[in-house]
Tab-separated table of C-alpha atoms in Angstrom:
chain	number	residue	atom	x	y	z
A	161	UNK	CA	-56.051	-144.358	48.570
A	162	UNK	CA	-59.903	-143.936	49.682
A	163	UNK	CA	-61.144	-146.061	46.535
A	164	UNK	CA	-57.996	-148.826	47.423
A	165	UNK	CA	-59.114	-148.923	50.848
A	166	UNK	CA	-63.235	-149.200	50.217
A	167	UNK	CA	-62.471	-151.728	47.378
A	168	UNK	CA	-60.093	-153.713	49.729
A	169	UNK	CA	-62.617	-153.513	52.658
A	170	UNK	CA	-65.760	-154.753	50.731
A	171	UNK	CA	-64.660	-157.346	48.899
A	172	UNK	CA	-62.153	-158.666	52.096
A	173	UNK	CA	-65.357	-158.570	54.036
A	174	UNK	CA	-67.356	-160.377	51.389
A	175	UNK	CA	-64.663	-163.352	51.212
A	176	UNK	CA	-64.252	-163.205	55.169
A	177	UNK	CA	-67.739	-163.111	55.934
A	178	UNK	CA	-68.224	-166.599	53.906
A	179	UNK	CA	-65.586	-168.008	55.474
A	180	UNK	CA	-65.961	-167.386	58.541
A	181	UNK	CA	-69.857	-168.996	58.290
A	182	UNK	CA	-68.815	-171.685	57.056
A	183	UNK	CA	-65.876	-172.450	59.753
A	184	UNK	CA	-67.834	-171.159	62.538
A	185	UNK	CA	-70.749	-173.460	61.566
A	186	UNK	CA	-68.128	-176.484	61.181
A	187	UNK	CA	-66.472	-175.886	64.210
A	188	UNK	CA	-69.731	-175.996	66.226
A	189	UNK	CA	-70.577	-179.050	64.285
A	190	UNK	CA	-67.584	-181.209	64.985
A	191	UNK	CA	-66.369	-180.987	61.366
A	192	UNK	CA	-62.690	-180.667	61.935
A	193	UNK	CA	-61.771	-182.692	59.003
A	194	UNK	CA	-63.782	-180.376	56.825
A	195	UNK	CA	-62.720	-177.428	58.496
A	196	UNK	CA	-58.772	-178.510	57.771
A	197	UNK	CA	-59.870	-179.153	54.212
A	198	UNK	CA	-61.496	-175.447	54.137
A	199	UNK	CA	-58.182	-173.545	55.033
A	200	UNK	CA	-56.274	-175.410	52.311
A	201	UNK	CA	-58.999	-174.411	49.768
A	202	UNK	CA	-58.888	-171.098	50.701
A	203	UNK	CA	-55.169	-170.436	50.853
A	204	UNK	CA	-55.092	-172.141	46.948
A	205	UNK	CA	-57.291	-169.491	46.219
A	206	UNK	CA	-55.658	-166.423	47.640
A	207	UNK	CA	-52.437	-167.781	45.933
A	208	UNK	CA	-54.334	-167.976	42.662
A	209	UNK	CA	-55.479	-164.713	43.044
A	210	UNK	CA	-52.108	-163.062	43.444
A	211	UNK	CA	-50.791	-164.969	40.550
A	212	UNK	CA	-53.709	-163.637	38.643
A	213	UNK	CA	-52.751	-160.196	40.066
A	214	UNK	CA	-49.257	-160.212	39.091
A	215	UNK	CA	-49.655	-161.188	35.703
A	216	UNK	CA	-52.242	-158.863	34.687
A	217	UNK	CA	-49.672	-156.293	35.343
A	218	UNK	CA	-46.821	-157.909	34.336
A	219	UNK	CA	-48.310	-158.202	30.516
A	220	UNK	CA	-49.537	-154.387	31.307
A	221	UNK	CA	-45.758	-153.107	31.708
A	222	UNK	CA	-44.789	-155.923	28.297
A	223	UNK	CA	-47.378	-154.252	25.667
A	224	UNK	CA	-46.779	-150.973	23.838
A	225	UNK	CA	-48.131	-148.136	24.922
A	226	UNK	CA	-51.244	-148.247	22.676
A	227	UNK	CA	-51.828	-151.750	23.520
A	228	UNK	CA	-51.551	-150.330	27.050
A	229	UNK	CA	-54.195	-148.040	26.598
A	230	UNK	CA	-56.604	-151.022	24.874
A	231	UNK	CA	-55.504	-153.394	28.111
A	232	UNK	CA	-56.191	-150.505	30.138
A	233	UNK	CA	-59.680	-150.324	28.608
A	234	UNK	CA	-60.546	-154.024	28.809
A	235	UNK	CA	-59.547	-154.402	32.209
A	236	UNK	CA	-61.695	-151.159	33.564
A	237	UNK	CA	-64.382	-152.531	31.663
A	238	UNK	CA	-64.854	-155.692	32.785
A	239	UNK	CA	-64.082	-154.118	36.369
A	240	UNK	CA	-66.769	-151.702	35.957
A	241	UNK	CA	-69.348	-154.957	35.104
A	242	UNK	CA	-68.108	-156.915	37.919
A	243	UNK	CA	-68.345	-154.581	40.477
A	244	UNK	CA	-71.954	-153.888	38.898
A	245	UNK	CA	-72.864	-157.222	39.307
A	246	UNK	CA	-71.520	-157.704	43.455
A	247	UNK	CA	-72.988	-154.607	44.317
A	248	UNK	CA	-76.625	-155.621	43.114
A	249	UNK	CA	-76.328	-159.487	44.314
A	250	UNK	CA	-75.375	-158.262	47.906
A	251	UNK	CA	-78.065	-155.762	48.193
A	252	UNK	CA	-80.373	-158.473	47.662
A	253	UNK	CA	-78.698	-160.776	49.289
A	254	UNK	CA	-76.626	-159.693	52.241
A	255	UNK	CA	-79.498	-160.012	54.961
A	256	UNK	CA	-79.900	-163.465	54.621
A	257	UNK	CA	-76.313	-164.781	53.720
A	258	UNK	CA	-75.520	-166.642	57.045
A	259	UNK	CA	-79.268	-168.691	56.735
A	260	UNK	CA	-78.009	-169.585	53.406
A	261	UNK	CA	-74.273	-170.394	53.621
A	262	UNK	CA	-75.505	-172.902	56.616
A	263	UNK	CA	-77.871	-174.708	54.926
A	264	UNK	CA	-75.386	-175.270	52.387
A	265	UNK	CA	-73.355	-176.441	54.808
A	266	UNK	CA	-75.326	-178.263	57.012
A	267	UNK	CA	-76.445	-180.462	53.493
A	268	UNK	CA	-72.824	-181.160	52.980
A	269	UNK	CA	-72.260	-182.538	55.869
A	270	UNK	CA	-75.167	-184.389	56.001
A	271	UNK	CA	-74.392	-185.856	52.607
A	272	UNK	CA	-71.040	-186.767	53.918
A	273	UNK	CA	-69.307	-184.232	51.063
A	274	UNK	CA	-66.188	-182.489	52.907
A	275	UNK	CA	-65.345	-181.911	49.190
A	276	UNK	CA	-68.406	-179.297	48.821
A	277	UNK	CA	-67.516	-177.076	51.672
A	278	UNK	CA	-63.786	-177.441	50.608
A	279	UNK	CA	-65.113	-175.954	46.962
A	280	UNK	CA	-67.814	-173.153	48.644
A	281	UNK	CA	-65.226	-171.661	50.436
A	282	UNK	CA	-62.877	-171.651	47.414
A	283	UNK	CA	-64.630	-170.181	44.610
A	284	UNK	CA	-65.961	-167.779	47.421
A	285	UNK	CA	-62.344	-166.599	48.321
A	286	UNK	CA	-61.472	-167.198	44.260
A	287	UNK	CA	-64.334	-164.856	43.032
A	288	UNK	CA	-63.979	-162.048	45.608
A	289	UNK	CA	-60.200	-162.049	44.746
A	290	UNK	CA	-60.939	-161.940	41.382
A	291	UNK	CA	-63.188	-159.393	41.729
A	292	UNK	CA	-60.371	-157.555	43.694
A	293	UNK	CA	-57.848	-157.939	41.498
A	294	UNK	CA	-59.138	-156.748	38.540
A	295	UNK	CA	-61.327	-153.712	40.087
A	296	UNK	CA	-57.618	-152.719	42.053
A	297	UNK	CA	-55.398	-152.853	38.750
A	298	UNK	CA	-57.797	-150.877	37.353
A	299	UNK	CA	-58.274	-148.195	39.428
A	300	UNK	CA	-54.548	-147.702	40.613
A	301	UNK	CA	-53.826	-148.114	37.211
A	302	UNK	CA	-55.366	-144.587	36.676
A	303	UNK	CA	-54.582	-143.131	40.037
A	304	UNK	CA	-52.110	-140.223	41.359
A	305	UNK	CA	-49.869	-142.702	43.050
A	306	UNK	CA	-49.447	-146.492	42.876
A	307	UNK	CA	-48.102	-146.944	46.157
A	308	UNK	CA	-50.741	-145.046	48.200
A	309	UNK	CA	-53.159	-147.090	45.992
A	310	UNK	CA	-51.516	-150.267	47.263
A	311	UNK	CA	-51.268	-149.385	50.952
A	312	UNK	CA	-54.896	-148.366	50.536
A	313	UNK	CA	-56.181	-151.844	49.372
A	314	UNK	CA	-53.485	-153.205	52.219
A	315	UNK	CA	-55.298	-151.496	54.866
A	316	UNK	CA	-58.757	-152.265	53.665
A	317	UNK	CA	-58.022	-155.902	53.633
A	318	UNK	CA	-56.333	-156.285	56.466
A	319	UNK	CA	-59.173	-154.579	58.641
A	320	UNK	CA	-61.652	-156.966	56.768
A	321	UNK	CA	-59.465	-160.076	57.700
A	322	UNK	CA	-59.787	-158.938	61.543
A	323	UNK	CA	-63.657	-158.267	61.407
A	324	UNK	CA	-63.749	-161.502	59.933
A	325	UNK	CA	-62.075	-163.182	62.592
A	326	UNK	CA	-63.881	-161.102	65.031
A	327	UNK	CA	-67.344	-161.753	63.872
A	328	UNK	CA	-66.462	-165.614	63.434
A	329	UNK	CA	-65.166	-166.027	67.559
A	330	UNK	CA	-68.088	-163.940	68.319
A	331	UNK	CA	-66.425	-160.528	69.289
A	332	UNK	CA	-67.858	-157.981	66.903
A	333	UNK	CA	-71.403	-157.353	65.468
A	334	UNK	CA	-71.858	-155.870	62.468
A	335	UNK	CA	-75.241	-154.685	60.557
A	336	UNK	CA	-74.698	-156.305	57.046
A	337	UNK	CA	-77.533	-154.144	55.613
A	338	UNK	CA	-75.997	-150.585	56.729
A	339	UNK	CA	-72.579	-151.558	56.135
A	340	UNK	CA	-73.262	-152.764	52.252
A	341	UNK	CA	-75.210	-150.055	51.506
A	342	UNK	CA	-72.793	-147.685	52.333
A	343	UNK	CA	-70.081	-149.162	51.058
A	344	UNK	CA	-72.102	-149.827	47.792
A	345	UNK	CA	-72.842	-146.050	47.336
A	346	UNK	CA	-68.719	-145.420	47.679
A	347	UNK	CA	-68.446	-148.303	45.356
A	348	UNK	CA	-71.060	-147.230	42.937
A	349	UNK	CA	-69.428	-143.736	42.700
A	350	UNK	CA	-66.161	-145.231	42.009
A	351	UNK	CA	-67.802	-147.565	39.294
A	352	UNK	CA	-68.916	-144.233	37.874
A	353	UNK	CA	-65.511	-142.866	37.939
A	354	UNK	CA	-64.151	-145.975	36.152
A	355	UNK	CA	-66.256	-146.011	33.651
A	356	UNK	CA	-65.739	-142.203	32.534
A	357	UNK	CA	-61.549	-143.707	32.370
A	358	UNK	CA	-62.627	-146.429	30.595
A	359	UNK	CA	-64.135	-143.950	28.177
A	360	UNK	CA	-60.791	-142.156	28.381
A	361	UNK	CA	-58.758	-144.550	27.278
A	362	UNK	CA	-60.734	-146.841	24.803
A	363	UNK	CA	-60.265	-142.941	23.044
A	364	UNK	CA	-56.387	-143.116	23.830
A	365	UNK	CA	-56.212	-146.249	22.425
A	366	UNK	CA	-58.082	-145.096	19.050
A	367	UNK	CA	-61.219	-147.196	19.888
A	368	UNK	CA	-63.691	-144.171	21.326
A	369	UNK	CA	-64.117	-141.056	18.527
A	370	UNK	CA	-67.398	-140.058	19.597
A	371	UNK	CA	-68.819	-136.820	21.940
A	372	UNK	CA	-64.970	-136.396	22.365
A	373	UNK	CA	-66.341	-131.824	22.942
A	374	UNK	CA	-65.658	-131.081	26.293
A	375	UNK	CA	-69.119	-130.908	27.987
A	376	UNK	CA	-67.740	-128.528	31.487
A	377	UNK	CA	-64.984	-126.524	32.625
A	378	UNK	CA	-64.393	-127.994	36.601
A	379	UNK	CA	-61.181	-126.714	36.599
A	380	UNK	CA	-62.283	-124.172	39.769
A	381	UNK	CA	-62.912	-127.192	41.346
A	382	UNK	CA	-60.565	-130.111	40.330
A	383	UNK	CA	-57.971	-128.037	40.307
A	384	UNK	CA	-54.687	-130.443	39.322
A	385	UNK	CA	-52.041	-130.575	41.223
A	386	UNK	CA	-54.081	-130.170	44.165
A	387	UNK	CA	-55.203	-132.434	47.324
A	388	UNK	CA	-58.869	-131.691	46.380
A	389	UNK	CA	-58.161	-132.643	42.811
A	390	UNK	CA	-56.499	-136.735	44.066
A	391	UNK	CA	-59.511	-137.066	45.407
A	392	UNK	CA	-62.330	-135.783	43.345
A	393	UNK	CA	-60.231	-137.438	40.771
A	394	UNK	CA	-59.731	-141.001	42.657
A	395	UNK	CA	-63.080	-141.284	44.302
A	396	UNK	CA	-65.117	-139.771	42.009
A	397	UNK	CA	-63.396	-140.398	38.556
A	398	UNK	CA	-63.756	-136.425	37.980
A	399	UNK	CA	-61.755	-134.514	35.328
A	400	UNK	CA	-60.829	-130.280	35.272
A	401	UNK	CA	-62.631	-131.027	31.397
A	402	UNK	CA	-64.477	-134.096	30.973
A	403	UNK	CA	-65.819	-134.722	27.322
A	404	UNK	CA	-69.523	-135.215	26.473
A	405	UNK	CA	-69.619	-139.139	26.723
A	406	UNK	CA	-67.478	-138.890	29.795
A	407	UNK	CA	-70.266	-137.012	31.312
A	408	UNK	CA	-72.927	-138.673	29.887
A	409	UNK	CA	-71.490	-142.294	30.968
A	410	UNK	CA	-70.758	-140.915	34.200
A	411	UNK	CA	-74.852	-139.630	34.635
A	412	UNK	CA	-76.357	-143.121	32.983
A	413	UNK	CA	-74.217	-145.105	35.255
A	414	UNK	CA	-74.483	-143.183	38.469
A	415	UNK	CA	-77.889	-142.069	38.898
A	416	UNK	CA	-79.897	-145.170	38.253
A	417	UNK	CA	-77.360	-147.170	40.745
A	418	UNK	CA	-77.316	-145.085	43.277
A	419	UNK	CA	-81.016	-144.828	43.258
A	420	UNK	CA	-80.918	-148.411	43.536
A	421	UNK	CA	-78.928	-149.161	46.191
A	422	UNK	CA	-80.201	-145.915	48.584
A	423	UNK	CA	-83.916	-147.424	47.806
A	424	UNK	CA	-85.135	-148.740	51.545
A	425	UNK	CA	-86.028	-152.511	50.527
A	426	UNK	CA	-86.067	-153.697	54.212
A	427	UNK	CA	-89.093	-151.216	54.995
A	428	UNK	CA	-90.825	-151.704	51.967
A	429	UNK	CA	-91.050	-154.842	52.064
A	430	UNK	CA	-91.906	-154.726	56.059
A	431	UNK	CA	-94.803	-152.302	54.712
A	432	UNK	CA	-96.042	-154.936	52.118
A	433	UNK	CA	-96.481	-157.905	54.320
A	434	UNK	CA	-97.531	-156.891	58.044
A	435	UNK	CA	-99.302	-160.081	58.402
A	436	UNK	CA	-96.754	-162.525	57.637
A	437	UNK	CA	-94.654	-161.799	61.254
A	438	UNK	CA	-96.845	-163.248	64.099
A	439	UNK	CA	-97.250	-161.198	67.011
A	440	UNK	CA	-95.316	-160.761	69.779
A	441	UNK	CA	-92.364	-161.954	67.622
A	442	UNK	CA	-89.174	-160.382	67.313
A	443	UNK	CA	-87.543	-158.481	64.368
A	444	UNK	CA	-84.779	-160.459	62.564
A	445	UNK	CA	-81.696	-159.523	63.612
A	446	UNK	CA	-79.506	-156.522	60.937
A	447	UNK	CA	-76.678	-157.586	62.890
A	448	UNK	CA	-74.394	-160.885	61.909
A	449	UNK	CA	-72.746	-161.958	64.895
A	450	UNK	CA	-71.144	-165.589	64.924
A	451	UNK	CA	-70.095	-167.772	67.686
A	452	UNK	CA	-67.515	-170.612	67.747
């Protein structure tokens, strides 16, 4: 439920934080036209999304159990990258997001092209589901239970909606910089997890052959059967006897990432150019707040 919930909170808080930019900034603006043409774009994408969704696991459940195994694989895989991929853009990115989106915006608008704002927000909403979908089937795919899975990724998505809302009507504050990082180390340790699955099953489905020795004996800690053991197991991606390329895919991926996205770039880059803030001038702002 923990890696449901994180995944469902992130990536609902990616898609809302666009969003609400770009409605905020058209509702100060006077673009009601646009800002009509923005909700339709971004309910076709959620729609999308769950047909995407649905029929991922629909041909899941259809395939042989093999074939299963082989889906299973691709899927985690391609999880694994994508999840790779958000976690590094937003670290570099998240700080100035809002500066961006609105500049976007405010060109569309000046260019007269509704159309553009109509497509920002729905790839936006269309990638981060995406993203979602994919990373979700994977892991509940491989989890204890499906339904605590689900209500996991409910909850998480649901509390992202209403920060959303609250952030675009002005109500809530919330430091972009702390809250990514955090949720990227969760992320990046369930990343880990998947991949060590993904390893799992590409050998369950006859395509892995290799370092297939078990390299420890954590059964004194993952002990199965056990509340411990769902989440060791569900967070962490943790076996009682994980194999040598388990282990060693689980190191390679974890260690470099989370050195990554722990690394302080805000102060190191404060440190490298003192001279370029004048003085008397106040910090920028950690915090994204956004007013109708």
């Amino acid at each position: 439920m923990i890696p449901t919930l994180v995944i469902g909170l992130r990536e609902g808080i990616e898609a809302s934080l666009i969003v609400g930019i770009i409605a905020a900034f058209l509702n100060r603006n006077g673009g009601r036209d646009a800002l009509r043409q923005m909700w339709i774009g971004v309910t076709a994408a959620v729609v999308l999304c769950l047909i995407i969704g649905f029929g991922l696991v629909a041909l899941s459940r259809e395939l042989p159990q093999r074939a299963q195994e082989g889906m299973e694989t691709i899927i985690g895989a391609f999880a694994v990258v994508m999840v790779t991929f958000m976690i590094l853009w937003m670290s570099k990115h998240a700080r100035g997001m809002k500066k961006e989106l609105e500049g976007a915006a405010q060109h569309a608008l000046n260019t007269g092209s509704a159309r553009a704002l109509v497509a920002m927000a729905f790839l936006a909403v269309l990638r981060e589901g995406f993203e979602t979908a994919v990373f979700l089937i994977s892991v509940i795919q491989n989890s204890a239970s499906v339904g605590s899975g689900a209500v996991g990724a409910g909850i998480g998505i649901v509390v992202a909606v209403v920060i959303g809302y609250g952030i675009y009507r002005g109500g809530v504050r919330l430091n972009l910089g702390r809250f990514f990082k955090v949720t990227g180390l969760v992320l990046v340790l369930v990343a880990a997890g998947l991949a060590m699955t993904v390893l799992h099953t590409a050998h369950e489905a006859g395509w892995v052959n290799v370092g297939q020795g078990q390299a420890l004996d954590l059964t004194w800690l993952v002990r199965p059967g056990t509340v411990l053991q769902s989440l060791l197991t569900g967070v962490l991606g943790l076996q009682p006897t994980p194999t040598v390329i388990e282990t060693v895919v689980w190191l390679v991926y974890a260690v470099p990432m989370l050195a990554y996205v722990a690394w302080p770039r805000g102060r190191r880059s404060a440190a490298k150019k003192p001279a370029d803030k004048p003085a008397g001038e106040p910090a920028p702002a950690s915090t994204t707040s956004i007013r109708a």
